[in-house]
Amino acid sequence: MSKLFMFEKPLGMRDALPGYFQTKRNVQRVINDEWESWGYLPVETPTLEYYDTVGSASAILDHQLFKLLDQQGRTLVLRPDMTAPIARVTASGLQHQHFPIRLAYHTNVFRAQQLEAGRPAEFEQLGVELIGDGTSSANGEVVSLMIEALRKTGLTTFQITVGHVGYVNALLEEVLGNDERADDLRRFLYEKNYVGYRQHVENLPLSSLDKKKLNSLLRLRGDWRTLDKALNLVQTPAAKEAVEELQELRTVLEHYELSDYIKLDFNLFMHMSYYTGIVFESYGNNLGVPLGSGGRYDELLQQFNRPAQAVGFGLRLDLLVEALGLTGAVPSQTCILFSPERRPEAVEQARKLRETGKRVVLQDIRGVEDVDQLSESYEDVVTMIGKKKEGASHE
Amino acid sequence: MNEWLTIAMPKGRIFEEAVQLLRKAGFPIPPEFEESRKLIVDAPEANMRFILAKPMDVPTYVEHGVADIGVAGKDTMIEEERDVYEVLDLKISACYLAVAGLPEYEKSDVNPKVASKYPNLATQYFKQQGEQVEIIKLNGSIELAPLVGLADRIVDIVSTGQTLKENGLIELETIVPITSRLIVNPVSYRLKDTVIDDLVERVAQVIGVEEQV
């Protein structure tokens, strides 16, 4: 291993310089304001959690977790997502608060990257969780909130794709009967390997009708009309219920007048294994990866001994800024350049300007390296240098 | 439908075969199109743009979304493990992955070495076989390795077996059959779903894959 350069950072860690930081902050504020205006209360949880509790509940692949040991020798993880910590908080600190509980977060999460060193291993995530409400209104509210938040950021072309984990599981079980065989197919879906899926189906000892049914699942996507196709494909109550749930989601979203943003895809399979019902992902036009994802997870909270239905999602701030095509720009600032004898006047002037909402830099002329360059980097430069003239303002 | 599709594929034979497939599927791609030496070629009549890349890099272009879809060998898919949809077996450029070595090769416990262009895939394979080997990554002319004593076996793709024969090597084990696959970026797969589904269906009909619905 070669010696580290002094300015080197661990793999996947990034600095945010003032311009980019400001841009990110602006987008984040817009989204946070939206969350809060819908009554979601922001919470914060620790960066470190136990591997055995939140770490294992989080469903992020083990090799993606950053692990370390505490002084007692227990394994800790840098939080890989926020859903599991929020479940923990709901079951502990908020255990006496009645459901439903609406929580929001904005925090950094950590996921070790192995493939390419340049990918961020730490990134900011913004999200909401609506806990203790299993209604279709709750599903619709959360999906609508995702759409509204994305709209508020100024993102013009984006789409939300909705799927249903319960439907896929019910269909697989309906045809295959046992869970083990279903697992094989689920793995192909998860790996996005449809060729492998079809080959596997071909080799299963099933009737051609059943094979056709399994293969049909791969084509179950499109607009809301896909729901009819999905309904015709299945018999079991569980599967029909799932379609019914999506039908209700459609109704709710129509009430929000947002149903046009939605496409359906029953094969939307997420890396988070705790999802039980609807799942959804958002895509921006000029980005190759999803901006955010979420879904219903009705079984996660019981791992923390407070069983409750819940639905939520997270957005990745870094990707959102990228999709928006924003370039980091520091907002305009005024500079008051003063010499020491006029410092009181300069301070007073700065205070006044700041009260009007301006960003004001107070700079002693003696501390300036190059006055011309300094002037160029400010929108406005006020100079207060030399003795104050007689009769000047006394304010 | 006038949405453009950007398609990444390897130069050479696969490109020619894939363009043939698209033509048969009814996409108006001009004749002698394949003979261009440019890295980016447009077929405006078909609303398509082709990016010609190294075979191993095709999944990378698609994963990052600069190409909506791509044509990649199953070998690179296994090796690269990119997050893309593998939607169709194009059944072109069929070959298979195999372990090969000199005819006098005998299994030995003394630090066996295997040379390959596919270090991940080879590692995975020998792990499954419960065999401990040292994998040496090479970028081409893998057959050289056993001849000069760099490794005692190689893992590589075999299509006719001619290259192995000419270099005096024999096939020892077959690993997995390989064909070219149609792969799709996960975001394009959703945002351009209509065009992509249409393309997949038409191409599937040409190659005779039993398509559903």
Coordinates of C-alpha atoms in Angstrom, one line a residue:
Chain A
M1 CA 0.0 0.0 0.0
S2 CA 1.4 3.3 -1.0
K3 CA 1.7 6.2 1.5
L4 CA -1.5 8.4 1.7
F5 CA -1.4 11.9 0.3
M6 CA -2.1 14.3 3.1
F7 CA -5.3 15.5 1.4
E8 CA -6.6 12.0 0.7
K9 CA -10.0 10.9 2.0
P10 CA -11.3 7.4 2.7
L11 CA -12.9 5.7 -0.4
G12 CA -16.3 7.2 -1.3
M13 CA -16.1 10.1 1.1
R14 CA -16.6 13.6 -0.4
D15 CA -16.2 17.2 0.6
A16 CA -18.9 19.7 -0.3
L17 CA -17.3 23.0 -1.1
P18 CA -19.2 26.3 -0.5
G19 CA -20.9 26.5 -3.9
Y20 CA -22.1 22.9 -4.0
F21 CA -23.0 23.0 -0.3
Q22 CA -25.2 26.0 -0.8
T23 CA -27.0 24.4 -3.8
K24 CA -27.6 21.3 -1.8
R25 CA -28.8 23.2 1.1
N26 CA -31.3 25.2 -1.0
V27 CA -32.9 22.0 -2.4
Q28 CA -32.9 20.4 1.0
R29 CA -34.7 23.4 2.5
V30 CA -37.4 23.3 -0.1
I31 CA -38.1 19.7 0.6
N32 CA -37.9 20.0 4.3
D33 CA -40.4 22.9 4.2
E34 CA -42.7 20.7 2.2
W35 CA -42.5 17.8 4.7
E36 CA -43.1 20.1 7.6
S37 CA -46.0 21.8 5.9
W38 CA -47.7 18.4 5.8
G39 CA -47.1 18.0 9.5
Y40 CA -44.2 15.6 9.5
L41 CA -41.9 16.2 12.5
P42 CA -38.2 16.1 11.9
V43 CA -36.2 13.7 14.1
E44 CA -32.5 12.9 14.4
T45 CA -30.9 9.5 15.4
P46 CA -27.4 8.6 16.1
T47 CA -24.8 7.9 13.4
L48 CA -23.8 4.7 15.1
E49 CA -26.1 1.8 15.9
Y50 CA -25.7 -1.8 17.0
Y51 CA -25.1 -4.2 14.2
D52 CA -27.4 -6.8 15.9
T53 CA -30.3 -4.4 16.1
V54 CA -30.7 -1.7 13.5
G55 CA -27.9 -3.1 11.4
S56 CA -29.6 -6.4 10.9
A57 CA -33.1 -4.9 10.6
S58 CA -32.0 -2.4 7.9
A59 CA -31.8 -5.0 5.1
I60 CA -28.8 -3.3 3.5
L61 CA -26.5 -6.0 2.3
D62 CA -23.9 -7.0 4.9
H63 CA -20.9 -6.2 2.8
Q64 CA -22.2 -2.6 2.3
L65 CA -22.2 -1.9 6.0
F66 CA -19.4 0.0 7.6
K67 CA -18.7 -1.9 10.8
L68 CA -16.6 -1.0 13.8
L69 CA -16.2 -2.2 17.4
D70 CA -17.0 -0.3 20.5
Q71 CA -14.9 -0.5 23.7
Q72 CA -16.9 -3.5 24.9
G73 CA -16.2 -5.3 21.7
R74 CA -19.8 -5.0 20.4
T75 CA -20.1 -4.6 16.6
L76 CA -21.5 -1.2 15.6
V77 CA -22.6 0.1 12.2
L78 CA -22.6 3.5 10.6
R79 CA -26.3 3.8 9.9
P80 CA -27.0 2.5 6.4
D81 CA -30.6 3.8 6.2
M82 CA -33.1 5.7 8.3
T83 CA -36.1 3.5 8.3
A84 CA -34.8 1.0 10.8
P85 CA -33.6 3.7 13.2
I86 CA -37.0 5.4 13.0
A87 CA -38.7 2.1 13.7
R88 CA -36.4 1.8 16.8
V89 CA -37.3 5.3 17.9
T90 CA -41.0 4.7 17.4
A91 CA -40.8 1.6 19.6
S92 CA -38.7 3.2 22.3
G93 CA -38.7 7.0 22.7
L94 CA -42.1 7.5 21.2
Q95 CA -43.7 4.3 22.5
H96 CA -46.4 6.2 24.4
Q97 CA -47.3 8.4 21.5
H98 CA -50.5 7.2 19.8
F99 CA -50.5 6.2 16.2
P100 CA -50.5 7.5 13.6
I101 CA -47.1 9.1 13.9
R102 CA -45.6 11.3 11.1
L103 CA -41.9 11.7 11.1
A104 CA -39.4 13.3 8.8
Y105 CA -35.6 13.1 8.6
H106 CA -32.7 14.6 6.8
T107 CA -29.4 12.9 7.5
N108 CA -26.4 11.2 6.0
V109 CA -26.3 7.5 5.5
F110 CA -23.3 5.2 4.9
R111 CA -23.0 2.4 2.4
A112 CA -19.6 1.0 1.5
Q113 CA -19.0 0.8 -2.2
Q114 CA -16.9 -1.8 -3.7
L115 CA -17.3 -1.5 -7.4
E116 CA -15.9 1.9 -8.1
A117 CA -14.0 4.0 -5.7
G118 CA -15.5 7.3 -6.9
R119 CA -19.1 6.5 -5.9
P120 CA -20.3 8.1 -2.7
A121 CA -20.2 5.9 0.3
E122 CA -21.9 8.6 2.4
F123 CA -24.8 10.6 1.1
E124 CA -27.6 12.7 2.4
Q125 CA -31.1 11.2 2.5
L126 CA -34.3 13.0 3.0
G127 CA -37.4 11.1 3.9
V128 CA -40.7 10.6 5.7
E129 CA -42.3 7.8 7.6
L130 CA -46.0 7.5 8.3
I131 CA -46.3 4.9 11.1
G132 CA -49.4 3.2 12.4
D133 CA -51.7 3.8 9.5
G134 CA -52.5 1.0 7.1
T135 CA -55.1 2.8 5.1
S136 CA -55.0 3.6 1.4
S137 CA -55.1 7.2 2.3
A138 CA -51.8 6.8 4.0
N139 CA -50.3 5.2 0.9
G140 CA -51.7 7.9 -1.2
E141 CA -50.5 10.7 1.1
V142 CA -46.9 9.4 1.1
V143 CA -46.7 9.0 -2.6
S144 CA -48.3 12.4 -3.1
L145 CA -45.8 13.9 -0.8
M146 CA -42.9 12.5 -2.8
I147 CA -44.4 13.9 -6.0
E148 CA -45.1 17.3 -4.4
A149 CA -41.6 17.5 -2.9
L150 CA -40.0 16.7 -6.3
R151 CA -42.2 19.3 -8.0
K152 CA -41.3 21.9 -5.5
T153 CA -37.6 21.4 -6.2
G154 CA -38.3 22.5 -9.8
L155 CA -37.7 19.1 -11.3
T156 CA -39.8 19.1 -14.5
T157 CA -39.7 15.6 -15.9
F158 CA -39.9 12.8 -13.5
Q159 CA -42.0 9.7 -13.0
I160 CA -43.0 7.5 -10.1
T161 CA -43.2 3.8 -10.7
V162 CA -45.4 1.8 -8.3
G163 CA -45.3 -1.9 -7.7
H164 CA -46.6 -4.3 -5.1
V165 CA -44.5 -6.9 -3.3
G166 CA -47.5 -8.6 -2.0
Y167 CA -48.9 -9.3 -5.4
V168 CA -45.7 -10.8 -6.7
N169 CA -45.4 -13.0 -3.7
A170 CA -49.0 -14.1 -3.9
L171 CA -48.7 -14.9 -7.6
L172 CA -45.5 -16.9 -7.1
E173 CA -47.0 -18.8 -4.3
E174 CA -50.3 -19.4 -6.2
V175 CA -48.4 -21.1 -9.0
L176 CA -45.5 -22.7 -7.2
G177 CA -47.0 -23.6 -3.8
N178 CA -43.8 -23.7 -1.8
D179 CA -41.7 -20.8 -0.8
E180 CA -38.4 -22.3 -1.7
R181 CA -39.2 -22.4 -5.4
A182 CA -40.6 -19.0 -5.2
D183 CA -37.3 -17.8 -3.7
D184 CA -35.4 -18.8 -6.8
L185 CA -37.6 -16.7 -9.0
R186 CA -37.6 -13.8 -6.5
R187 CA -33.8 -13.8 -6.7
F188 CA -34.0 -13.5 -10.5
L189 CA -36.4 -10.6 -10.2
Y190 CA -34.2 -9.0 -7.7
E191 CA -31.2 -9.4 -9.9
K192 CA -33.2 -8.0 -12.8
N193 CA -32.3 -11.1 -14.7
Y194 CA -35.4 -11.8 -16.8
V195 CA -33.6 -14.1 -19.2
G196 CA -32.6 -16.3 -16.2
Y197 CA -36.1 -16.0 -14.9
R198 CA -37.6 -17.3 -18.1
Q199 CA -35.1 -20.1 -18.4
H200 CA -35.8 -21.1 -14.9
V201 CA -39.5 -21.1 -15.5
E202 CA -39.0 -23.2 -18.6
N203 CA -37.3 -25.9 -16.6
L204 CA -39.9 -26.1 -13.8
P205 CA -42.2 -29.1 -13.8
L206 CA -45.3 -27.0 -14.5
S207 CA -48.2 -26.9 -16.9
S208 CA -47.7 -24.6 -19.9
L209 CA -50.6 -22.5 -18.5
D210 CA -48.7 -21.9 -15.2
K211 CA -45.5 -21.2 -17.0
K212 CA -47.3 -18.6 -19.1
K213 CA -48.7 -17.1 -16.0
L214 CA -45.2 -16.8 -14.4
N215 CA -43.8 -15.3 -17.6
S216 CA -46.7 -12.8 -17.8
L217 CA -45.6 -11.3 -14.6
L218 CA -42.5 -9.9 -16.4
R219 CA -44.8 -7.9 -18.8
L220 CA -47.1 -6.6 -16.1
R221 CA -46.3 -2.9 -16.5
G222 CA -47.6 0.3 -18.0
D223 CA -50.3 2.8 -17.1
W224 CA -53.2 2.2 -14.7
R225 CA -54.9 -0.1 -17.1
T226 CA -52.3 -2.7 -16.2
L227 CA -54.4 -3.3 -13.0
D228 CA -57.0 -5.1 -15.1
K229 CA -54.4 -7.4 -16.6
A230 CA -53.0 -8.0 -13.1
L231 CA -56.4 -8.9 -11.7
N232 CA -57.2 -11.4 -14.5
L233 CA -53.9 -13.2 -13.9
V234 CA -54.6 -14.3 -10.3
Q235 CA -57.1 -16.2 -8.3
T236 CA -56.0 -16.1 -4.6
P237 CA -57.5 -13.5 -2.3
A238 CA -54.1 -12.2 -1.3
A239 CA -53.2 -11.4 -4.8
K240 CA -56.6 -9.8 -5.6
E241 CA -56.3 -7.8 -2.4
A242 CA -53.0 -6.4 -3.6
V243 CA -54.6 -5.3 -6.9
E244 CA -57.4 -3.8 -4.9
E245 CA -54.9 -1.8 -2.8
L246 CA -53.3 -0.4 -6.0
Q247 CA -56.8 0.5 -7.3
E248 CA -57.4 2.4 -4.1
L249 CA -54.1 4.1 -4.4
R250 CA -55.1 5.3 -7.8
T251 CA -58.4 6.7 -6.4
V252 CA -56.5 8.6 -3.6
L253 CA -54.0 10.0 -6.1
E254 CA -56.8 11.1 -8.3
H255 CA -58.2 13.0 -5.4
Y256 CA -54.7 14.6 -5.0
E257 CA -54.8 15.2 -8.8
L258 CA -51.4 13.5 -9.1
S259 CA -52.3 10.1 -10.7
D260 CA -50.7 11.2 -14.0
Y261 CA -47.2 10.9 -12.5
I262 CA -47.6 7.2 -11.9
K263 CA -46.7 4.2 -13.9
L264 CA -47.1 0.7 -12.7
D265 CA -44.6 -2.1 -12.7
F266 CA -45.4 -5.2 -10.8
N267 CA -41.8 -6.4 -11.0
L268 CA -40.4 -3.4 -9.2
F269 CA -38.3 -5.2 -6.7
M270 CA -36.3 -3.3 -4.1
H271 CA -33.1 -4.1 -2.4
M272 CA -34.9 -3.6 0.9
S273 CA -36.4 -6.9 2.0
Y274 CA -38.7 -5.4 4.6
Y275 CA -41.3 -4.1 2.2
T276 CA -44.6 -5.9 2.4
G277 CA -47.0 -4.0 0.2
I278 CA -46.8 -1.2 -2.3
V279 CA -43.3 -0.1 -3.3
F280 CA -42.3 2.9 -5.4
E281 CA -39.4 4.5 -7.0
S282 CA -38.9 7.9 -8.6
Y283 CA -36.8 8.6 -11.7
G284 CA -35.6 11.9 -13.1
N285 CA -35.0 12.4 -16.8
N286 CA -31.3 12.8 -17.0
L287 CA -30.1 10.4 -14.4
G288 CA -29.3 6.7 -14.8
V289 CA -30.3 5.8 -11.2
P290 CA -33.5 6.2 -9.2
L291 CA -33.7 9.5 -7.2
G292 CA -35.5 7.8 -4.3
S293 CA -37.6 4.9 -3.3
G294 CA -40.1 3.8 -0.6
G295 CA -42.9 1.5 0.2
R296 CA -45.0 -0.1 2.9
Y297 CA -43.3 -2.1 5.5
D298 CA -45.9 -3.6 7.9
E299 CA -43.6 -6.1 9.6
L300 CA -40.5 -4.1 10.5
L301 CA -41.8 -2.5 13.6
Q302 CA -42.6 -5.8 15.3
Q303 CA -38.9 -6.5 15.2
F304 CA -38.6 -3.7 17.7
N305 CA -41.6 -5.0 19.7
R306 CA -44.1 -2.4 18.7
P307 CA -46.0 -4.0 15.8
A308 CA -47.4 -1.3 13.5
Q309 CA -48.1 -0.8 9.8
A310 CA -46.0 1.9 8.2
V311 CA -45.2 3.5 4.9
G312 CA -42.4 5.9 3.9
F313 CA -39.7 6.8 1.5
G314 CA -36.4 8.4 1.1
L315 CA -34.8 10.7 -1.5
R316 CA -31.2 11.0 -2.3
L317 CA -30.1 14.7 -2.1
D318 CA -26.9 14.3 -4.1
L319 CA -28.7 12.6 -7.0
L320 CA -31.5 15.1 -6.9
V321 CA -29.1 18.0 -7.2
E322 CA -27.5 16.2 -10.1
A323 CA -30.9 15.6 -11.8
L324 CA -31.8 19.2 -11.4
G325 CA -28.6 20.1 -13.2
L326 CA -27.7 22.7 -10.7
T327 CA -24.2 24.0 -10.5
G328 CA -22.8 25.2 -7.3
A329 CA -23.1 29.0 -7.0
V330 CA -22.4 31.0 -3.9
P331 CA -25.2 33.5 -3.4
S332 CA -24.4 37.2 -4.0
Q333 CA -22.7 39.0 -1.2
T334 CA -21.8 42.6 -0.4
C335 CA -18.4 43.5 0.9
I336 CA -17.7 46.4 3.1
L337 CA -14.0 47.2 2.9
F338 CA -12.9 49.4 5.8
S339 CA -9.8 50.9 7.3
P340 CA -9.6 50.7 11.1
E341 CA -10.5 54.3 11.8
R342 CA -13.9 53.8 10.2
R343 CA -14.6 50.4 11.7
P344 CA -17.6 51.6 13.9
E345 CA -19.2 53.1 10.9
A346 CA -18.6 49.9 8.8
V347 CA -20.0 47.7 11.6
E348 CA -23.1 49.8 11.8
Q349 CA -23.6 49.8 8.1
A350 CA -23.1 46.0 7.9
R351 CA -25.7 45.5 10.6
K352 CA -28.2 47.6 8.8
L353 CA -27.7 45.8 5.5
R354 CA -27.9 42.4 7.2
E355 CA -31.2 43.4 8.7
T356 CA -32.6 43.9 5.2
G357 CA -31.6 40.3 4.4
K358 CA -28.3 41.0 2.6
R359 CA -25.3 38.9 3.1
V360 CA -22.5 41.2 4.2
V361 CA -18.8 40.6 4.6
L362 CA -16.8 43.0 6.7
Q363 CA -13.3 43.2 5.6
D364 CA -10.4 45.1 7.1
I365 CA -8.4 46.5 4.1
R366 CA -5.1 45.6 5.9
G367 CA -6.0 41.9 5.7
V368 CA -6.6 41.8 2.0
E369 CA -4.1 40.1 -0.3
D370 CA -5.3 41.6 -3.6
V371 CA -8.0 44.3 -3.6
D372 CA -8.8 43.9 -7.3
Q373 CA -9.4 40.2 -6.9
L374 CA -11.5 40.7 -3.8
S375 CA -13.7 43.2 -5.6
E376 CA -14.3 40.8 -8.4
S377 CA -15.6 38.1 -6.1
Y378 CA -18.4 40.3 -4.7
E379 CA -21.5 41.6 -6.3
D380 CA -21.1 44.9 -4.5
V381 CA -18.2 46.5 -2.7
V382 CA -18.6 49.5 -0.3
T383 CA -15.4 51.1 0.7
M384 CA -15.0 53.0 4.0
I385 CA -11.4 53.9 3.9
G386 CA -9.5 57.0 5.3
K387 CA -10.7 59.7 7.5
K388 CA -14.5 60.4 7.5
K389 CA -15.3 63.6 5.7
E390 CA -16.7 66.4 7.7
G391 CA -20.5 66.7 7.5
A392 CA -21.0 63.1 6.6
S393 CA -24.0 61.2 7.9
H394 CA -24.1 60.7 11.7
E395 CA -26.7 58.0 11.7
Chain B
M1 CA -43.4 7.2 -30.8
N2 CA -40.4 9.5 -31.5
E3 CA -38.4 9.0 -28.4
W4 CA -34.7 8.3 -29.1
L5 CA -33.0 5.2 -27.9
T6 CA -29.2 5.1 -27.3
I7 CA -27.8 1.6 -27.7
A8 CA -24.4 0.6 -26.6
M9 CA -22.7 -2.4 -28.3
P10 CA -19.4 -3.9 -29.1
K11 CA -17.8 -3.1 -32.5
G12 CA -17.5 -5.8 -35.1
R13 CA -19.4 -9.0 -35.5
I14 CA -21.9 -8.5 -32.6
F15 CA -22.8 -5.1 -33.9
E16 CA -23.4 -6.5 -37.4
E17 CA -25.5 -9.3 -36.1
A18 CA -27.5 -7.0 -33.8
V19 CA -28.2 -4.5 -36.5
Q20 CA -29.4 -7.4 -38.7
L21 CA -31.8 -8.4 -35.9
L22 CA -33.1 -4.9 -35.6
R23 CA -33.6 -4.7 -39.4
K24 CA -35.5 -8.0 -39.4
A25 CA -37.6 -6.6 -36.5
G26 CA -38.6 -3.8 -38.9
F27 CA -36.4 -0.9 -37.7
P28 CA -35.4 1.2 -40.7
I29 CA -31.6 1.1 -40.3
P30 CA -29.8 2.2 -43.5
P31 CA -27.8 -0.3 -45.5
E32 CA -24.0 -0.4 -45.0
F33 CA -24.6 1.3 -41.7
E34 CA -22.4 -1.2 -39.9
E35 CA -19.3 -0.3 -41.9
S36 CA -18.9 3.1 -40.3
R37 CA -15.8 3.6 -38.3
K38 CA -17.2 6.2 -36.0
L39 CA -17.7 5.5 -32.4
I40 CA -21.2 7.1 -32.4
V41 CA -23.5 6.4 -35.3
D42 CA -27.0 7.7 -35.6
A43 CA -29.9 6.0 -37.4
P44 CA -32.4 8.9 -37.3
E45 CA -35.0 6.9 -39.4
A46 CA -35.2 4.5 -36.5
N47 CA -34.7 7.0 -33.7
M48 CA -31.6 5.2 -32.6
R49 CA -28.1 6.2 -31.7
F50 CA -25.4 3.5 -31.4
I51 CA -22.4 3.8 -29.2
L52 CA -19.7 1.4 -30.1
A53 CA -17.7 0.4 -27.1
K54 CA -15.4 -2.4 -25.9
P55 CA -17.5 -5.5 -25.1
M56 CA -16.5 -5.4 -21.4
D57 CA -17.6 -1.8 -21.1
V58 CA -21.1 -2.1 -22.5
P59 CA -22.7 -2.9 -19.2
T60 CA -21.0 0.2 -17.6
Y61 CA -22.4 2.6 -20.2
V62 CA -25.9 1.1 -19.7
E63 CA -25.6 1.1 -15.9
H64 CA -24.7 4.8 -15.8
G65 CA -27.6 5.6 -18.2
V66 CA -25.6 7.2 -21.0
A67 CA -27.0 4.3 -23.1
D68 CA -30.6 3.2 -22.6
I69 CA -30.0 -0.3 -23.8
G70 CA -27.0 -2.4 -24.7
V71 CA -25.9 -5.7 -26.2
A72 CA -23.5 -7.5 -23.9
G73 CA -22.2 -11.0 -23.7
K74 CA -23.4 -13.1 -20.7
D75 CA -19.7 -13.5 -19.9
T76 CA -19.3 -9.7 -19.3
M77 CA -22.6 -9.7 -17.4
I78 CA -21.4 -12.3 -14.9
E79 CA -18.0 -10.7 -14.6
E80 CA -19.1 -7.1 -14.2
E81 CA -22.3 -7.6 -12.1
R82 CA -23.8 -4.3 -13.2
D83 CA -27.2 -3.1 -12.0
V84 CA -29.1 -3.4 -15.3
Y85 CA -32.1 -5.4 -16.6
E86 CA -31.2 -8.4 -18.6
V87 CA -34.4 -8.6 -20.7
L88 CA -33.7 -10.8 -23.7
D89 CA -31.4 -13.6 -24.9
L90 CA -30.5 -12.5 -28.4
K91 CA -29.0 -15.9 -29.1
I92 CA -26.2 -14.3 -31.2
S93 CA -22.5 -15.0 -30.9
A94 CA -23.0 -18.2 -29.0
C95 CA -20.0 -19.6 -27.3
Y96 CA -19.2 -21.0 -23.8
L97 CA -16.8 -20.4 -21.0
A98 CA -14.4 -23.2 -20.4
V99 CA -11.3 -24.2 -18.4
A100 CA -8.5 -25.2 -20.7
G101 CA -4.9 -26.3 -20.3
L102 CA -2.0 -28.3 -21.8
P103 CA -2.8 -31.9 -22.7
E104 CA -0.3 -33.1 -20.1
Y105 CA -2.0 -31.0 -17.3
E106 CA -2.4 -32.9 -14.1
K107 CA -4.1 -31.5 -11.0
S108 CA -1.5 -30.5 -8.4
D109 CA -1.8 -29.2 -4.9
V110 CA 1.2 -26.9 -5.3
N111 CA -0.3 -23.5 -5.7
P112 CA -2.3 -24.0 -8.9
K113 CA -2.6 -20.9 -11.0
V114 CA -5.4 -19.9 -13.5
A115 CA -5.1 -17.1 -15.9
S116 CA -8.2 -15.3 -17.2
K117 CA -9.7 -12.1 -18.6
Y118 CA -12.6 -12.8 -16.1
P119 CA -11.0 -12.7 -12.6
N120 CA -14.4 -12.4 -10.8
L121 CA -16.1 -15.1 -12.8
A122 CA -13.1 -17.5 -12.5
T123 CA -12.8 -16.8 -8.7
Q124 CA -16.5 -17.6 -8.3
Y125 CA -16.3 -20.8 -10.4
F126 CA -13.4 -22.3 -8.5
K127 CA -15.0 -21.3 -5.2
Q128 CA -18.1 -23.3 -6.2
Q129 CA -15.8 -26.2 -7.1
G130 CA -14.2 -26.0 -3.7
E131 CA -10.8 -25.7 -5.4
Q132 CA -8.2 -23.3 -4.2
V133 CA -6.4 -21.5 -7.0
E134 CA -4.6 -18.3 -7.6
I135 CA -6.2 -16.2 -10.3
I136 CA -4.0 -14.1 -12.6
K137 CA -5.8 -11.4 -14.6
L138 CA -4.7 -11.0 -18.2
N139 CA -6.2 -8.6 -20.8
G140 CA -6.0 -10.9 -23.9
S141 CA -4.1 -13.7 -25.6
I142 CA -4.9 -15.8 -22.5
E143 CA -3.7 -19.0 -24.3
L144 CA -0.1 -17.7 -23.8
A145 CA -0.2 -18.2 -20.1
P146 CA 0.1 -22.1 -20.0
L147 CA 2.5 -22.1 -22.8
V148 CA 5.0 -19.9 -21.0
G149 CA 4.3 -21.3 -17.6
L150 CA 2.5 -18.2 -16.1
A151 CA -0.4 -20.4 -15.2
D152 CA -1.3 -24.1 -15.6
R153 CA -4.9 -23.5 -16.7
I154 CA -6.9 -20.7 -18.2
V155 CA -10.6 -19.6 -18.1
D156 CA -11.8 -18.2 -21.4
I157 CA -14.6 -18.2 -23.9
V158 CA -14.5 -20.8 -26.6
S159 CA -16.5 -20.6 -29.8
T160 CA -15.0 -23.0 -32.3
G161 CA -12.1 -24.3 -30.3
Q162 CA -9.8 -23.3 -33.1
T163 CA -7.6 -20.9 -31.0
L164 CA -7.1 -23.5 -28.3
K165 CA -6.2 -26.2 -30.9
E166 CA -3.7 -24.0 -32.7
N167 CA -1.9 -23.3 -29.4
G168 CA -1.9 -26.9 -28.4
L169 CA -4.4 -26.5 -25.5
I170 CA -7.3 -28.7 -24.7
E171 CA -10.6 -28.0 -23.0
L172 CA -10.8 -29.4 -19.5
E173 CA -14.1 -28.3 -18.1
T174 CA -17.1 -26.4 -19.5
I175 CA -18.4 -23.7 -17.2
V176 CA -21.5 -22.1 -18.8
P177 CA -22.9 -21.4 -22.2
I178 CA -22.7 -17.7 -23.4
T179 CA -24.9 -15.7 -25.7
S180 CA -25.4 -11.9 -26.2
R181 CA -28.1 -10.4 -24.0
L182 CA -30.2 -7.3 -24.4
I183 CA -29.7 -5.2 -21.3
V184 CA -31.6 -2.1 -20.2
N185 CA -30.8 0.7 -17.8
P186 CA -33.2 0.6 -14.8
V187 CA -34.3 4.2 -15.2
S188 CA -34.7 4.0 -19.0
Y189 CA -36.6 0.8 -18.5
R190 CA -39.3 2.9 -16.7
L191 CA -39.1 6.3 -18.4
K192 CA -39.0 4.9 -21.9
D193 CA -41.1 1.8 -21.2
T194 CA -43.3 2.0 -24.3
V195 CA -40.4 2.2 -26.8
I196 CA -38.4 -0.4 -25.0
D197 CA -41.2 -2.9 -24.6
D198 CA -42.0 -2.4 -28.3
L199 CA -38.4 -3.1 -29.3
V200 CA -38.1 -6.1 -27.0
E201 CA -41.2 -7.6 -28.3
R202 CA -40.3 -7.1 -32.0
V203 CA -36.8 -8.5 -31.5
A204 CA -38.1 -11.4 -29.5
Q205 CA -40.4 -12.4 -32.3
V206 CA -37.5 -12.3 -34.8
I207 CA -35.4 -14.6 -32.7
G208 CA -38.4 -16.8 -31.8
V209 CA -38.3 -16.4 -28.1
E210 CA -41.6 -17.5 -26.7
E211 CA -43.0 -14.2 -25.6
Q212 CA -45.9 -13.9 -23.3
V213 CA -49.3 -12.3 -23.5

